[in-house]
mmCIF file of C-alpha atoms in Angstrom:
data_model
loop_
_atom_site.group_PDB
_atom_site.id
_atom_site.type_symbol
_atom_site.label_atom_id
_atom_site.label_comp_id
_atom_site.label_asym_id
_atom_site.label_seq_id
_atom_site.Cartn_x
_atom_site.Cartn_y
_atom_site.Cartn_z
ATOM 1 C CA MET A 1 -0.172 0.060 -0.211
ATOM 2 C CA LYS A 2 1.347 3.688 -0.639
ATOM 3 C CA ARG A 3 2.820 5.220 1.999
ATOM 4 C CA VAL A 4 1.626 8.991 3.216
ATOM 5 C CA ASN A 5 3.925 11.607 1.509
ATOM 6 C CA GLY A 6 5.812 13.595 3.918
ATOM 7 C CA ASN A 7 5.278 16.194 1.703
ATOM 8 C CA SER A 8 1.687 16.276 1.943
ATOM 9 C CA ALA A 9 -0.270 19.866 2.990
ATOM 10 C CA ILE A 10 -0.929 20.103 6.769
ATOM 11 C CA THR A 11 -4.588 20.367 6.141
ATOM 12 C CA ALA A 12 -4.672 17.543 3.805
ATOM 13 C CA ILE A 13 -3.053 15.225 6.596
ATOM 14 C CA ASP A 14 -5.526 16.745 8.919
ATOM 15 C CA THR A 15 -8.726 15.576 6.801
ATOM 16 C CA LEU A 16 -6.887 12.313 5.922
ATOM 17 C CA ALA A 17 -6.570 11.412 9.799
ATOM 18 C CA LEU A 18 -10.323 12.344 10.308
ATOM 19 C CA ASN A 19 -11.393 10.163 7.179
ATOM 20 C CA VAL A 20 -9.140 7.194 8.537
ATOM 21 C CA ALA A 21 -10.493 7.438 12.010
ATOM 22 C CA GLU A 22 -14.043 6.945 10.696
ATOM 23 C CA LEU A 23 -13.301 4.410 7.971
ATOM 24 C CA LEU A 24 -11.376 2.232 10.996
ATOM 25 C CA LYS A 25 -14.478 2.748 13.304
ATOM 26 C CA GLN A 26 -16.425 -0.668 12.365
ATOM 27 C CA LEU A 27 -12.931 -2.599 12.634
ATOM 28 C CA SER A 28 -12.274 -0.922 15.900
ATOM 29 C CA GLU A 29 -15.295 -2.713 17.488
ATOM 30 C CA THR A 30 -13.649 -5.890 17.201
ATOM 31 C CA ASP A 31 -10.114 -5.424 16.636
ATOM 32 C CA GLU A 32 -8.528 -4.227 20.009
ATOM 33 C CA ASN A 33 -5.241 -3.179 18.051
ATOM 34 C CA VAL A 34 -7.127 -1.333 15.297
ATOM 35 C CA ALA A 35 -9.228 0.450 18.122
ATOM 36 C CA PHE A 36 -5.841 1.461 19.781
ATOM 37 C CA ILE A 37 -4.641 2.844 16.241
ATOM 38 C CA ARG A 38 -7.713 4.588 15.873
ATOM 39 C CA ALA A 39 -7.728 6.184 19.340
ATOM 40 C CA LYS A 40 -3.740 7.431 18.447
ATOM 41 C CA ILE A 41 -5.241 8.798 15.208
ATOM 42 C CA THR A 42 -7.648 10.261 16.609
ATOM 43 C CA GLU A 43 -5.537 12.038 19.258
ATOM 44 C CA LEU A 44 -3.123 13.132 16.892
ATOM 45 C CA GLN A 45 -5.553 14.581 14.496
ATOM 46 C CA GLN A 46 -7.084 16.753 17.436
ATOM 47 C CA LEU A 47 -3.667 17.775 18.215
ATOM 48 C CA LEU A 48 -3.028 18.767 14.705
ATOM 49 C CA ASN A 49 -6.189 20.585 14.229
ATOM 50 C CA SER A 50 -5.631 22.660 17.379
ATOM 51 C CA ALA A 51 -2.003 23.660 16.016
ATOM 52 C CA ILE A 52 -3.515 24.803 12.838
ATOM 53 C CA LYS A 53 -5.701 27.159 14.648
ATOM 54 C CA ARG A 54 -2.905 28.361 16.755
ATOM 55 C CA ASP A 55 -0.661 28.955 13.774
ATOM 56 C CA LYS A 56 -3.710 30.765 11.755
ATOM 57 C CA VAL A 57 -4.033 33.086 14.696
ATOM 58 C CA TYR A 58 -0.019 34.065 14.201
ATOM 59 C CA SER A 59 -0.135 34.246 11.029
ATOM 60 C CA GLY A 60 -3.105 36.867 11.226
ATOM 61 C CA LEU A 61 -0.732 38.897 13.611
ATOM 62 C CA ASP A 62 0.687 40.624 10.413
ATOM 63 C CA GLU A 63 -2.805 41.992 9.402
ATOM 64 C CA ALA A 64 -3.535 42.837 12.949
ATOM 65 C CA ASP A 65 -0.148 44.816 13.093
ATOM 66 C CA ARG A 66 -0.913 46.652 9.822
ATOM 67 C CA GLU A 67 -3.917 47.870 11.311
ATOM 68 C CA ARG A 68 -2.653 49.132 14.430
ATOM 69 C CA ASP A 69 0.169 50.544 12.190
ATOM 70 C CA GLU A 70 -2.325 52.421 9.957
ATOM 71 C CA VAL A 71 -3.826 54.285 13.300
ATOM 72 C CA LEU A 72 -0.392 55.434 14.335
ATOM 73 C CA LYS A 73 0.247 56.999 10.689
ATOM 74 C CA LYS A 74 -3.159 58.752 11.031
ATOM 75 C CA ILE A 75 -1.841 59.956 14.519
ATOM 76 C CA ASP A 76 1.168 61.394 13.565
ATOM 77 C CA ALA A 77 -0.418 62.937 10.422
ATOM 78 C CA THR A 78 -3.050 64.443 12.381
ATOM 79 C CA LEU A 79 -1.218 65.850 15.226
ATOM 80 C CA ASN A 80 1.303 67.762 12.867
ATOM 81 C CA GLY A 81 -1.439 68.788 10.776
ATOM 82 C CA LEU A 82 -3.257 70.698 13.809
ATOM 83 C CA ALA A 83 0.124 72.071 15.070
ATOM 84 C CA ALA A 84 0.151 73.921 11.891
ATOM 85 C CA LEU A 85 -3.510 75.265 11.900
ATOM 86 C CA PRO A 86 -3.592 79.045 12.207
ATOM 87 C CA VAL A 87 -6.342 78.441 15.000
ATOM 88 C CA ASN A 88 -4.237 79.129 17.999
ATOM 89 C CA GLU A 89 -6.516 77.093 20.429
ATOM 90 C CA ILE A 90 -6.064 73.929 18.212
ATOM 91 C CA ALA A 91 -2.701 74.370 17.197
ATOM 92 C CA GLU A 92 -1.308 74.784 20.865
ATOM 93 C CA ALA A 93 -3.369 71.713 22.081
ATOM 94 C CA ALA A 94 -2.071 69.906 19.139
ATOM 95 C CA LYS A 95 1.658 70.670 20.159
ATOM 96 C CA VAL A 96 1.204 69.673 23.588
ATOM 97 C CA LEU A 97 0.348 66.103 22.328
ATOM 98 C CA LEU A 98 2.918 66.342 19.520
ATOM 99 C CA LEU A 99 5.807 66.731 22.114
ATOM 100 C CA GLU A 100 4.165 63.372 23.762
ATOM 101 C CA TRP A 101 4.312 61.636 20.186
ATOM 102 C CA LYS A 102 7.646 62.752 19.429
ATOM 103 C CA LYS A 103 9.023 60.637 22.326
ATOM 104 C CA TYR A 104 7.885 57.737 19.906
ATOM 105 C CA THR A 105 7.456 58.621 16.377
ATOM 106 C CA LEU A 106 6.603 56.228 13.528
ATOM 107 C CA SER A 107 9.320 54.332 13.995
ATOM 108 C CA ILE A 108 7.835 52.447 16.773
ATOM 109 C CA SER A 109 5.703 50.614 13.928
ATOM 110 C CA GLY A 110 9.168 49.095 12.965
ATOM 111 C CA GLU A 111 9.771 47.556 16.306
ATOM 112 C CA GLY A 112 9.109 43.876 17.279
ATOM 113 C CA TYR A 113 5.556 43.040 18.026
ATOM 114 C CA GLU A 114 6.199 42.662 21.807
ATOM 115 C CA LYS A 115 8.161 45.985 21.883
ATOM 116 C CA GLU A 116 5.916 47.918 19.453
ATOM 117 C CA SER A 117 2.910 46.844 22.117
ATOM 118 C CA SER A 118 4.665 48.347 24.945
ATOM 119 C CA LEU A 119 5.466 51.263 23.001
ATOM 120 C CA ILE A 120 1.895 51.945 21.997
ATOM 121 C CA GLU A 121 0.714 51.552 25.759
ATOM 122 C CA SER A 122 3.029 54.060 26.646
ATOM 123 C CA PHE A 123 2.029 56.686 24.388
ATOM 124 C CA TYR A 124 -1.593 55.932 24.941
ATOM 125 C CA ALA A 125 -1.130 56.832 28.946
ATOM 126 C CA ASP A 126 1.095 59.809 28.303
ATOM 127 C CA ALA A 127 -1.606 61.042 25.521
ATOM 128 C CA LEU A 128 -4.433 60.364 28.158
ATOM 129 C CA LYS A 129 -2.962 62.996 30.648
ATOM 130 C CA HIS A 130 -3.822 65.500 28.405
ATOM 131 C CA SER A 131 -7.470 65.448 28.282
ATOM 132 C CA ALA A 132 -8.108 69.385 27.883
ATOM 133 C CA GLU A 133 -6.020 69.153 24.372
ATOM 134 C CA ILE A 134 -7.699 66.211 23.450
ATOM 135 C CA LYS A 135 -11.153 67.706 23.855
ATOM 136 C CA ALA A 136 -9.397 70.547 21.994
ATOM 137 C CA LEU A 137 -8.760 68.944 19.151
ATOM 138 C CA PRO A 138 -11.233 67.611 16.546
ATOM 139 C CA GLY A 139 -11.598 64.048 16.131
ATOM 140 C CA PHE A 140 -8.419 62.797 18.260
ATOM 141 C CA GLN A 141 -10.402 61.125 20.986
ATOM 142 C CA ILE A 142 -11.411 58.720 17.924
ATOM 143 C CA LEU A 143 -7.935 58.265 17.089
ATOM 144 C CA LEU A 144 -6.991 57.130 20.320
ATOM 145 C CA ASP A 145 -10.255 54.883 20.890
ATOM 146 C CA ALA A 146 -9.146 53.106 17.683
ATOM 147 C CA LEU A 147 -5.414 52.659 18.832
ATOM 148 C CA ARG A 148 -6.793 51.041 21.817
ATOM 149 C CA ALA A 149 -8.943 48.876 19.959
ATOM 150 C CA LYS A 150 -6.772 47.663 17.489
ATOM 151 C CA GLU A 151 -3.902 47.234 20.161
ATOM 152 C CA ASP A 152 -6.327 45.358 22.260
ATOM 153 C CA ALA A 153 -7.091 43.216 19.388
ATOM 154 C CA PHE A 154 -4.006 42.481 18.534
ATOM 155 C CA LYS A 155 -3.101 41.394 21.982
ATOM 156 C CA ALA A 156 -6.368 39.263 21.923
ATOM 157 C CA LYS A 157 -4.697 37.115 18.842
ATOM 158 C CA THR A 158 -1.416 36.462 20.596
ATOM 159 C CA ASP A 159 -2.415 35.339 23.902
ATOM 160 C CA SER A 160 -3.389 32.245 23.267
ATOM 161 C CA PHE A 161 -0.579 31.403 20.935
ATOM 162 C CA VAL A 162 2.184 32.676 23.460
ATOM 163 C CA LYS A 163 0.506 30.297 26.149
ATOM 164 C CA ALA A 164 0.365 27.597 24.112
ATOM 165 C CA GLN A 165 4.172 27.925 23.199
ATOM 166 C CA ALA A 166 4.991 28.540 26.391
ATOM 167 C CA ALA A 167 3.212 25.354 27.658
ATOM 168 C CA GLY A 168 5.419 23.490 25.126
ATOM 169 C CA ALA A 169 2.757 23.243 22.304
ATOM 170 C CA LYS A 170 4.035 21.353 19.056
ATOM 171 C CA SER A 171 3.704 23.142 15.951
ATOM 172 C CA ALA A 172 1.353 21.783 13.236
ATOM 173 C CA THR A 173 4.666 20.931 11.075
ATOM 174 C CA ALA A 174 5.898 18.560 14.006
ATOM 175 C CA ILE A 175 2.437 16.929 14.727
ATOM 176 C CA LYS A 176 1.886 16.515 11.184
ATOM 177 C CA LYS A 177 5.308 14.607 11.056
ATOM 178 C CA GLU A 178 4.319 12.239 13.920
ATOM 179 C CA LEU A 179 0.887 11.509 12.551
ATOM 180 C CA ILE A 180 2.101 10.498 8.857
ATOM 181 C CA ALA A 181 5.074 8.430 10.636
ATOM 182 C CA PHE A 182 2.164 6.498 12.883
ATOM 183 C CA ILE A 183 -0.018 5.908 10.141
ATOM 184 C CA ASN A 184 2.982 4.944 7.648
ATOM 185 C CA SER A 185 4.491 2.638 10.442
ATOM 186 C CA CYS A 186 1.841 1.249 12.254
ATOM 187 C CA LEU A 187 -1.702 1.364 10.688
ATOM 188 C CA LEU A 188 -0.687 0.626 6.958
ATOM 189 C CA PRO A 189 1.685 -2.390 7.873
ATOM 190 C CA TYR A 190 -1.043 -3.860 10.311
ATOM 191 C CA LEU A 191 -3.717 -3.665 7.714
ATOM 192 C CA GLU A 192 -1.469 -5.364 5.096
ATOM 193 C CA SER A 193 -0.743 -8.385 7.687
ATOM 194 C CA MET A 194 -4.465 -9.105 8.316
ATOM 195 C CA VAL A 195 -5.644 -8.590 4.674
ATOM 196 C CA ILE A 196 -3.190 -11.823 4.295
ATOM 197 C CA ILE A 197 -4.497 -13.327 7.428
ATOM 198 C CA LYS A 198 -8.058 -12.688 7.363
ATOM 199 C CA GLY A 199 -9.031 -10.886 4.134
ATOM 200 C CA GLY A 200 -12.791 -9.853 4.130
ATOM 201 C CA VAL A 201 -13.516 -6.629 6.002
ATOM 202 C CA TYR A 202 -9.868 -5.744 6.507
ATOM 203 C CA GLU A 203 -9.223 -6.019 2.420
ATOM 204 C CA SER A 204 -12.383 -3.753 1.919
ATOM 205 C CA VAL A 205 -10.937 -0.937 4.128
ATOM 206 C CA SER A 206 -7.380 -1.614 2.921
ATOM 207 C CA LYS A 207 -8.679 -0.978 -0.596
ATOM 208 C CA GLU A 208 -10.592 2.395 0.520
ATOM 209 C CA LEU A 209 -7.624 3.489 2.498
ATOM 210 C CA SER A 210 -5.305 3.135 -0.792
ATOM 211 C CA VAL A 211 -7.751 5.008 -2.853
ATOM 212 C CA ARG A 212 -7.865 7.925 -0.232
ATOM 213 C CA LEU A 213 -4.038 7.909 -0.255
ATOM 214 C CA SER A 214 -3.511 8.055 -3.843
ATOM 215 C CA ARG A 215 -5.341 11.402 -3.487
ATOM 216 C CA LEU A 216 -3.103 13.036 -1.583
#
């Protein structure tokens, strides 16, 4: 029987494992060895699926990071623009907040994820110290609220991933390799031997599995 290709896509192996578990269901009711193999494949498939979701969260960080960077650009443009207005009350208020912003500048958007988050929190706290000036600037409170929302959304995306990594959770790629190795070294040889010994239902399952493997 054809072995599972190690280069197969992670999602393809996830789907294959689900199908294999279903395919082995009837056999597992009468064969303890198949029951063990099926349970192991199910366990690894669930771990793989969770890892896929974690990886998707992490890959989505780039988009979340871009969104908060867009708000930072608007803050930079707004403060510089308002500070140049020939309206004294607005210009003076903008200059006060611009002094706070110049401690950070748009360069913070080029920092690593964690450092940028720290700097955003620091700027946000510094800006809130100037409530009167914020009120004097048209739309600036909206920008600060947007920055708060985008930063919170960014952190929410990282929390589960960071916790999983800290707990030593394996990557989807690592689990995929383990799942493939188990199928190739345990399930397939066992089915091949049982087809010779008993045939019947084992042969039927083996043929269906061969078809699925040929589609990878």
